[in-house]
Amino acid sequence: TECIQAGYSTAEWLANQEHLRHGAADTLQNLRTRVDLLFGHYYLLRGENRRKMELADLSLLDYPPAEGPTQCGCLVSLLQDGKMNKTARKEFMGSLRHKDPLLCTQGALAQLFFWRWHISGEPAPSFRRRQDWYRIKVLIGTDREEELSYSTQLQDTWRIFGAVGLSTAKKTHLPQRVGAQDAETHGTSLAQISQAGRWNQSVLCQAYLTHLPRQFMRIVAGFSNTPGDYFLARAVHEPPATLQKQLWPWIEEWEPRFEARARRRRWAQGGLDEDDLAGDGFLKLMRRLRIVLLQDLALLQPRYLSLPFFTYPPFSGHKWEDFARTVQTSITDTAEPPSLLLQRALLEFCSLVESSRN
C-alpha cells in the first residue's frame, strides 16, 4: 500500500505543471524544472540521467502516417551511462507531442531553449567542431558544460512539490515511478513499460534492439494504444515561415554547412572539417521545435499572459496575433478527421462482432 500511495495523483501532477507554468514569469528556473520533471515522468528517467543529458543526445524521429492524421514526431534521447547502465551500451527513449500542451515534453523543451537563446543571452551553440558543443547540457546551471548538481535539482523539485502541497519521501526519483504507474493504469503492457524504463535486461534487448516503445509513448501522450488516432488540433495549422525564421535564426546559418559537408566540402569550402551526425540531427530537431513552440504558445497564451515569451518576437505583431487566433479557434471548430472517426467506428464494430460471436 505504501508503494502504491507513494506518488502523486493526476490532479496533483496537473497542479504541479500549472504552478510551474504560472511561476515562469517570475522564476525562470521553473522552465528548467518543468523539463526535468517531464523527462522523468514520460521518459521514465532517473534524476541522474536527466542531469547528464546533453544537446548532442537529442534528435528527431518521424513515424509514418499510419500513426494518425497529425505528423507524428518523436523527441529521442540517447542514454549511454548512469547507475542502471554500467556498460555504456546505447539506449534510447522518446516522447510524442502530448494532447495537452501543458504536459508536452517537446513544448516544454522548446520553451526552455527559447529562454536560453532568446532571453537569457546564452550564446548559440557552434557546430564547427564536435568538441565545441558536445558537452552542452540540456538542464544547465551556472556553467552550461557542467552537470547540474544533485542538490540544485533536489531543491528545485522540493520547492515545486511543496508549493502544491505534495508530501513525499522521494523527490527526484518520483516522476520515474509515477510515470510507470500511470502508464500501467492506462493499459500499457508490462513489456512496453519495461522497455520504456530500460528494465528489460535480456540479451536480445541489450545487444540488438534500439526501437522505441511506441504503444507506451502513445498512451502516456494521451492517445489510445492502437496506431492511427494520433491527432492534434493545434497542429493542423502550419505557422507562417516569417514567424518560424525568427526563432533560432542560427539554424539557417549552419544547415548549408552540413549540406556541403555531405558533399565532402571542408570549412574553407563552406562545409565542415568533420562529420557530425549528432549536429545534423539536432538542427533538424530545432527546426521542428520551432513549429511546436509556436503552436503550443498560441494555445497557451490566453491562460498564461504573464509569461515572459510574449514580450519578445516573434510573439507579437499582427502575424502572430492572426496565427494565434487561428490555432485557438481550431481547438473548438476543428472536428476530428473523418478517417479517424471511421477507424474508431470500425474498431467498435469489430469488438461488438467478436463479443457477439463469443
CSV table of C-alpha atoms in Angstrom, one decimal:
chain,number,residue,atom,x,y,z
A,1,THR,CA,0.0,0.0,0.0
A,2,GLU,CA,2.8,2.4,0.9
A,3,CYS,CA,4.4,1.8,-2.6
A,4,ILE,CA,1.1,2.5,-4.4
A,5,GLN,CA,0.4,5.6,-2.4
A,6,ALA,CA,4.0,7.0,-2.6
A,7,GLY,CA,3.4,9.2,-5.6
A,8,TYR,CA,1.1,11.9,-6.9
A,9,SER,CA,-2.4,11.8,-8.4
A,10,THR,CA,-3.3,13.1,-11.9
A,11,ALA,CA,-4.8,16.2,-10.3
A,12,GLU,CA,-1.5,16.8,-8.3
A,13,TRP,CA,0.5,16.3,-11.5
A,14,LEU,CA,-1.6,18.9,-13.3
A,15,ALA,CA,-1.4,21.3,-10.3
A,16,ASN,CA,2.4,20.9,-10.4
A,17,GLN,CA,2.6,21.8,-14.0
A,18,GLU,CA,0.2,24.7,-13.6
A,19,HIS,CA,2.3,26.1,-10.8
A,20,LEU,CA,5.5,25.8,-12.9
A,21,ARG,CA,3.7,27.5,-15.8
A,22,HIS,CA,2.4,30.4,-13.8
A,23,GLY,CA,5.7,30.8,-11.9
A,24,ALA,CA,7.8,31.0,-15.0
A,25,ALA,CA,7.1,34.8,-15.3
A,26,ASP,CA,9.0,35.4,-12.0
A,27,THR,CA,11.2,32.3,-11.6
A,28,LEU,CA,12.8,31.3,-14.9
A,29,GLN,CA,14.4,28.2,-13.4
A,30,ASN,CA,10.9,26.8,-13.3
A,31,LEU,CA,11.2,26.2,-17.1
A,32,ARG,CA,14.2,24.0,-16.4
A,33,THR,CA,12.5,22.2,-13.5
A,34,ARG,CA,9.4,21.6,-15.7
A,35,VAL,CA,11.6,20.0,-18.4
A,36,ASP,CA,13.3,18.0,-15.7
A,37,LEU,CA,10.1,16.6,-14.3
A,38,LEU,CA,8.5,15.9,-17.7
A,39,PHE,CA,11.6,13.9,-18.8
A,40,GLY,CA,11.4,11.9,-15.5
A,41,HIS,CA,7.6,11.2,-15.9
A,42,TYR,CA,7.3,10.5,-19.6
A,43,TYR,CA,10.8,9.1,-20.3
A,44,LEU,CA,11.0,7.1,-17.0
A,45,LEU,CA,14.4,8.7,-16.4
A,46,ARG,CA,16.3,8.8,-13.1
A,47,GLY,CA,17.4,12.2,-11.9
A,48,GLU,CA,21.0,11.2,-12.8
A,49,ASN,CA,20.0,10.6,-16.4
A,50,ARG,CA,18.3,14.0,-16.6
A,51,ARG,CA,21.3,15.9,-15.2
A,52,LYS,CA,23.7,14.2,-17.6
A,53,MET,CA,21.6,14.8,-20.7
A,54,GLU,CA,23.4,16.9,-23.4
A,55,LEU,CA,22.2,18.6,-26.5
A,56,ALA,CA,24.0,16.0,-28.7
A,57,ASP,CA,21.9,13.3,-27.1
A,58,LEU,CA,18.7,14.7,-28.6
A,59,SER,CA,17.3,14.0,-32.1
A,60,LEU,CA,14.0,13.8,-34.0
A,61,LEU,CA,12.4,10.6,-35.4
A,62,ASP,CA,9.4,10.9,-37.6
A,63,TYR,CA,6.9,8.0,-37.7
A,64,PRO,CA,5.0,7.0,-40.8
A,65,PRO,CA,1.5,8.5,-41.5
A,66,ALA,CA,-0.1,5.2,-40.1
A,67,GLU,CA,0.2,6.8,-36.6
A,68,GLY,CA,-2.6,9.2,-37.5
A,69,PRO,CA,-3.6,12.4,-39.3
A,70,THR,CA,-1.1,14.6,-37.5
A,71,GLN,CA,2.6,14.4,-38.3
A,72,CYS,CA,4.0,12.2,-35.5
A,73,GLY,CA,7.5,13.2,-34.5
A,74,CYS,CA,9.3,11.6,-31.6
A,75,LEU,CA,11.8,13.5,-29.5
A,76,VAL,CA,14.5,10.9,-28.9
A,77,SER,CA,17.1,10.9,-26.2
A,78,LEU,CA,20.2,8.8,-26.2
A,79,LEU,CA,21.2,7.3,-22.8
A,80,GLN,CA,24.7,5.8,-22.5
A,81,ASP,CA,25.7,5.9,-18.9
A,82,GLY,CA,24.3,6.0,-15.4
A,83,LYS,CA,23.5,3.8,-12.4
A,84,MET,CA,21.4,1.4,-14.5
A,85,ASN,CA,23.7,1.3,-17.5
A,86,LYS,CA,27.2,0.5,-16.3
A,87,THR,CA,28.4,-0.9,-19.6
A,88,ALA,CA,27.7,2.3,-21.6
A,89,ARG,CA,25.5,0.5,-24.1
A,90,LYS,CA,23.4,2.7,-26.3
A,91,GLU,CA,19.8,3.0,-25.0
A,92,PHE,CA,17.0,5.2,-26.4
A,93,MET,CA,13.8,6.7,-25.1
A,94,GLY,CA,11.4,9.2,-26.6
A,95,SER,CA,8.1,11.0,-26.4
A,96,LEU,CA,5.4,12.2,-28.8
A,97,ARG,CA,3.7,15.6,-28.6
A,98,HIS,CA,1.1,15.3,-25.8
A,99,LYS,CA,-2.6,16.1,-26.4
A,100,ASP,CA,-2.4,18.7,-23.6
A,101,PRO,CA,0.3,21.3,-24.3
A,102,LEU,CA,0.7,21.8,-20.6
A,103,LEU,CA,2.1,18.2,-20.4
A,104,CYS,CA,4.1,18.2,-23.6
A,105,THR,CA,7.8,17.4,-23.2
A,106,GLN,CA,8.6,18.7,-26.6
A,107,GLY,CA,6.8,22.0,-26.0
A,108,ALA,CA,8.4,22.4,-22.6
A,109,LEU,CA,11.9,21.8,-24.1
A,110,ALA,CA,11.2,24.3,-26.9
A,111,GLN,CA,10.2,26.9,-24.2
A,112,LEU,CA,13.4,26.3,-22.3
A,113,PHE,CA,15.5,26.7,-25.4
A,114,PHE,CA,13.7,29.9,-26.2
A,115,TRP,CA,14.6,31.2,-22.8
A,116,ARG,CA,18.2,30.2,-23.1
A,117,TRP,CA,18.9,31.5,-26.6
A,118,HIS,CA,16.5,34.5,-26.9
A,119,ILE,CA,16.1,35.8,-23.3
A,120,SER,CA,19.0,34.9,-21.1
A,121,GLY,CA,21.7,35.9,-23.5
A,122,GLU,CA,23.3,32.5,-23.7
A,123,PRO,CA,25.3,32.2,-27.0
A,124,ALA,CA,24.0,29.9,-29.6
A,125,PRO,CA,25.9,26.6,-30.0
A,126,SER,CA,28.7,26.4,-32.5
A,127,PHE,CA,28.8,23.3,-34.7
A,128,ARG,CA,32.2,24.0,-36.3
A,129,ARG,CA,33.8,21.2,-34.3
A,130,ARG,CA,32.1,18.5,-32.3
A,131,GLN,CA,34.0,19.5,-29.1
A,132,ASP,CA,32.5,23.0,-29.4
A,133,TRP,CA,29.1,21.8,-28.4
A,134,TYR,CA,29.0,18.2,-27.4
A,135,ARG,CA,29.3,19.0,-23.7
A,136,ILE,CA,26.5,21.5,-23.5
A,137,LYS,CA,23.8,20.2,-21.1
A,138,VAL,CA,20.1,20.3,-21.5
A,139,LEU,CA,19.5,21.2,-17.9
A,140,ILE,CA,22.1,24.0,-17.4
A,141,GLY,CA,23.3,25.6,-14.2
A,142,THR,CA,25.9,28.3,-13.9
A,143,ASP,CA,28.1,26.6,-16.4
A,144,ARG,CA,26.3,25.1,-19.4
A,145,GLU,CA,29.0,22.4,-19.8
A,146,GLU,CA,28.9,21.3,-16.2
A,147,GLU,CA,26.3,18.8,-15.0
A,148,LEU,CA,23.5,20.4,-12.8
A,149,SER,CA,24.2,19.5,-9.2
A,150,TYR,CA,22.0,17.0,-7.4
A,151,SER,CA,21.4,19.5,-4.6
A,152,THR,CA,20.1,22.1,-7.1
A,153,GLN,CA,17.9,19.5,-8.8
A,154,LEU,CA,16.6,18.3,-5.4
A,155,GLN,CA,15.9,21.8,-4.0
A,156,ASP,CA,14.0,22.9,-7.1
A,157,THR,CA,11.9,19.7,-7.1
A,158,TRP,CA,11.3,20.0,-3.3
A,159,ARG,CA,10.2,23.7,-3.8
A,160,ILE,CA,7.7,22.8,-6.5
A,161,PHE,CA,6.3,19.8,-4.7
A,162,GLY,CA,5.9,21.8,-1.5
A,163,ALA,CA,4.2,24.7,-3.4
A,164,VAL,CA,1.3,22.4,-4.5
A,165,GLY,CA,1.1,20.6,-1.1
A,166,LEU,CA,2.7,17.3,-2.3
A,167,SER,CA,4.4,15.5,0.5
A,168,THR,CA,6.6,12.5,-0.4
A,169,ALA,CA,9.8,10.9,0.8
A,170,LYS,CA,11.2,10.6,-2.7
A,171,LYS,CA,11.8,13.7,-4.9
A,172,THR,CA,14.0,13.4,-8.0
A,173,HIS,CA,13.2,9.7,-8.5
A,174,LEU,CA,9.4,10.1,-8.0
A,175,PRO,CA,8.5,11.1,-11.6
A,176,GLN,CA,10.0,7.9,-12.9
A,177,ARG,CA,8.0,5.8,-10.5
A,178,VAL,CA,4.7,7.6,-11.1
A,179,GLY,CA,5.2,7.6,-14.8
A,180,ALA,CA,5.4,3.9,-14.9
A,181,GLN,CA,2.4,3.5,-12.6
A,182,ASP,CA,0.4,6.0,-14.7
A,183,ALA,CA,1.2,4.0,-17.9
A,184,GLU,CA,0.1,0.8,-16.2
A,185,THR,CA,-3.2,2.4,-15.1
A,186,HIS,CA,-4.0,3.5,-18.7
A,187,GLY,CA,-3.5,0.0,-20.1
A,188,THR,CA,0.2,-0.1,-21.2
A,189,SER,CA,1.6,-3.6,-21.2
A,190,LEU,CA,4.2,-4.7,-18.8
A,191,ALA,CA,6.6,-5.4,-21.7
A,192,GLN,CA,6.2,-1.9,-23.0
A,193,ILE,CA,6.8,-0.3,-19.6
A,194,SER,CA,9.9,-2.5,-19.1
A,195,GLN,CA,11.2,-1.4,-22.4
A,196,ALA,CA,10.5,2.3,-21.7
A,197,GLY,CA,12.3,2.1,-18.4
A,198,ARG,CA,15.2,0.1,-19.8
A,199,TRP,CA,14.3,-2.7,-17.3
A,200,ASN,CA,14.4,-5.4,-19.9
A,201,GLN,CA,17.8,-6.9,-19.5
A,202,SER,CA,17.5,-9.8,-22.0
A,203,VAL,CA,20.4,-10.4,-24.3
A,204,LEU,CA,18.2,-9.5,-27.3
A,205,CYS,CA,17.3,-6.1,-25.9
A,206,GLN,CA,20.9,-5.4,-24.7
A,207,ALA,CA,22.7,-6.4,-27.9
A,208,TYR,CA,20.3,-5.7,-30.8
A,209,LEU,CA,17.1,-3.8,-30.1
A,210,THR,CA,17.1,0.0,-30.0
A,211,HIS,CA,13.5,0.6,-31.2
A,212,LEU,CA,11.2,2.8,-29.0
A,213,PRO,CA,8.1,1.6,-27.1
A,214,ARG,CA,5.5,3.2,-29.4
A,215,GLN,CA,2.5,1.8,-27.5
A,216,PHE,CA,3.8,3.3,-24.3
A,217,MET,CA,4.6,6.6,-25.9
A,218,ARG,CA,1.1,6.8,-27.5
A,219,ILE,CA,-0.7,6.1,-24.2
A,220,VAL,CA,1.3,8.5,-22.0
A,221,ALA,CA,0.8,11.2,-24.6
A,222,GLY,CA,-3.0,10.9,-24.1
A,223,PHE,CA,-3.8,8.6,-27.1
A,224,SER,CA,-5.0,5.0,-27.4
A,225,ASN,CA,-2.7,2.0,-27.6
A,226,THR,CA,-3.5,1.4,-31.2
A,227,PRO,CA,-1.9,3.3,-34.1
A,228,GLY,CA,-3.9,5.6,-36.3
A,229,ASP,CA,-5.6,8.0,-33.9
A,230,TYR,CA,-2.7,10.5,-33.4
A,231,PHE,CA,-4.4,13.8,-34.0
A,232,LEU,CA,-3.6,17.2,-32.5
A,233,ALA,CA,-6.0,20.0,-33.4
A,234,ARG,CA,-3.4,22.7,-32.6
A,235,ALA,CA,-1.0,21.1,-35.2
A,236,VAL,CA,-3.5,21.5,-38.1
A,237,HIS,CA,-2.1,25.0,-39.0
A,238,GLU,CA,1.5,25.4,-40.1
A,239,PRO,CA,3.0,28.6,-38.6
A,240,PRO,CA,4.0,31.2,-41.2
A,241,ALA,CA,7.6,30.9,-42.3
A,242,THR,CA,8.3,34.5,-41.2
A,243,LEU,CA,7.5,33.6,-37.6
A,244,GLN,CA,9.5,30.4,-37.7
A,245,LYS,CA,12.6,32.1,-39.0
A,246,GLN,CA,12.6,34.5,-36.1
A,247,LEU,CA,13.2,31.5,-33.8
A,248,TRP,CA,16.8,30.4,-33.5
A,249,PRO,CA,17.9,32.0,-36.8
A,250,TRP,CA,21.3,30.3,-36.5
A,251,ILE,CA,19.6,27.2,-37.9
A,252,GLU,CA,19.7,28.7,-41.4
A,253,GLU,CA,23.4,29.7,-40.8
A,254,TRP,CA,24.5,26.1,-40.1
A,255,GLU,CA,22.3,24.0,-42.3
A,256,PRO,CA,24.1,24.9,-45.6
A,257,ARG,CA,27.4,23.8,-44.0
A,258,PHE,CA,26.0,20.4,-43.1
A,259,GLU,CA,24.6,20.0,-46.6
A,260,ALA,CA,28.0,21.0,-48.0
A,261,ARG,CA,29.7,18.5,-45.7
A,262,ALA,CA,27.6,15.8,-47.2
A,263,ARG,CA,29.3,16.6,-50.5
A,264,ARG,CA,32.6,16.3,-48.7
A,265,ARG,CA,33.4,20.0,-48.6
A,266,ARG,CA,35.6,21.3,-45.8
A,267,TRP,CA,35.2,24.5,-43.7
A,268,ALA,CA,37.0,26.8,-46.2
A,269,GLN,CA,34.7,25.5,-48.9
A,270,GLY,CA,31.6,26.3,-47.0
A,271,GLY,CA,31.3,22.9,-45.3
A,272,LEU,CA,32.7,21.3,-42.1
A,273,ASP,CA,36.0,19.7,-41.4
A,274,GLU,CA,34.5,16.6,-39.8
A,275,ASP,CA,31.2,14.6,-40.0
A,276,ASP,CA,28.8,15.3,-37.2
A,277,LEU,CA,25.6,13.3,-37.4
A,278,ALA,CA,24.5,14.5,-34.0
A,279,GLY,CA,24.8,18.1,-35.1
A,280,ASP,CA,22.7,17.5,-38.2
A,281,GLY,CA,20.1,15.6,-36.2
A,282,PHE,CA,20.0,18.4,-33.6
A,283,LEU,CA,19.4,21.1,-36.2
A,284,LYS,CA,16.5,19.0,-37.7
A,285,LEU,CA,15.0,18.8,-34.2
A,286,MET,CA,15.4,22.5,-33.6
A,287,ARG,CA,13.6,23.2,-36.9
A,288,ARG,CA,10.7,21.1,-35.7
A,289,LEU,CA,10.7,22.6,-32.2
A,290,ARG,CA,10.1,26.0,-33.9
A,291,ILE,CA,6.7,24.7,-35.1
A,292,VAL,CA,5.9,23.1,-31.7
A,293,LEU,CA,6.7,26.3,-29.8
A,294,LEU,CA,4.6,28.5,-32.0
A,295,GLN,CA,1.6,26.1,-31.9
A,296,ASP,CA,1.8,25.4,-28.2
A,297,LEU,CA,2.2,29.0,-27.1
A,298,ALA,CA,-0.6,30.1,-29.4
A,299,LEU,CA,-2.9,27.8,-27.5
A,300,LEU,CA,-1.4,28.6,-24.0
A,301,GLN,CA,-1.3,32.4,-24.4
A,302,PRO,CA,-4.8,33.2,-23.1
A,303,ARG,CA,-4.2,31.2,-19.9
A,304,TYR,CA,-0.7,32.5,-19.2
A,305,LEU,CA,-0.5,36.1,-20.3
A,306,SER,CA,2.3,36.9,-17.8
A,307,LEU,CA,4.8,34.5,-19.4
A,308,PRO,CA,7.9,36.4,-20.5
A,309,PHE,CA,7.8,34.9,-24.0
A,310,PHE,CA,5.1,37.3,-25.2
A,311,THR,CA,7.3,40.4,-24.8
A,312,TYR,CA,9.8,39.0,-27.4
A,313,PRO,CA,9.5,38.4,-31.1
A,314,PRO,CA,8.0,36.6,-32.8
A,315,PHE,CA,5.2,36.5,-30.2
A,316,SER,CA,3.9,40.0,-31.0
A,317,GLY,CA,2.6,41.8,-34.1
A,318,HIS,CA,-0.2,41.1,-36.5
A,319,LYS,CA,1.2,37.9,-38.0
A,320,TRP,CA,1.5,36.3,-34.5
A,321,GLU,CA,-2.0,37.5,-33.4
A,322,ASP,CA,-3.6,36.2,-36.6
A,323,PHE,CA,-1.8,32.8,-36.2
A,324,ALA,CA,-2.6,32.5,-32.5
A,325,ARG,CA,-6.3,33.3,-33.1
A,326,THR,CA,-6.5,30.7,-35.8
A,327,VAL,CA,-5.0,28.0,-33.6
A,328,GLN,CA,-7.2,28.9,-30.7
A,329,THR,CA,-10.3,28.8,-32.9
A,330,SER,CA,-9.3,25.4,-34.4
A,331,ILE,CA,-9.5,23.8,-30.9
A,332,THR,CA,-13.2,24.4,-30.8
A,333,ASP,CA,-14.1,24.4,-34.5
A,334,THR,CA,-11.8,21.7,-36.0
A,335,ALA,CA,-13.6,18.3,-35.9
A,336,GLU,CA,-11.5,15.1,-36.0
A,337,PRO,CA,-10.9,13.9,-39.5
A,338,PRO,CA,-13.5,11.6,-41.0
A,339,SER,CA,-10.8,8.9,-41.4
A,340,LEU,CA,-10.1,8.9,-37.7
A,341,LEU,CA,-13.8,8.7,-36.8
A,342,LEU,CA,-14.3,5.8,-39.3
A,343,GLN,CA,-11.4,3.9,-37.8
A,344,ARG,CA,-12.8,4.2,-34.3
A,345,ALA,CA,-16.3,3.1,-35.6
A,346,LEU,CA,-14.7,0.1,-37.3
A,347,LEU,CA,-12.8,-0.9,-34.1
A,348,GLU,CA,-16.0,-0.7,-32.1
A,349,PHE,CA,-17.9,-2.7,-34.7
A,350,CYS,CA,-15.2,-5.4,-34.8
A,351,SER,CA,-15.3,-5.6,-31.0
A,352,LEU,CA,-19.1,-5.9,-31.0
A,353,VAL,CA,-19.0,-8.7,-33.6
A,354,GLU,CA,-16.3,-10.5,-31.7
A,355,SER,CA,-18.3,-10.2,-28.4
A,356,SER,CA,-21.5,-11.4,-30.1
A,357,ARG,CA,-19.6,-14.4,-31.7
A,358,ASN,CA,-18.2,-15.4,-28.3
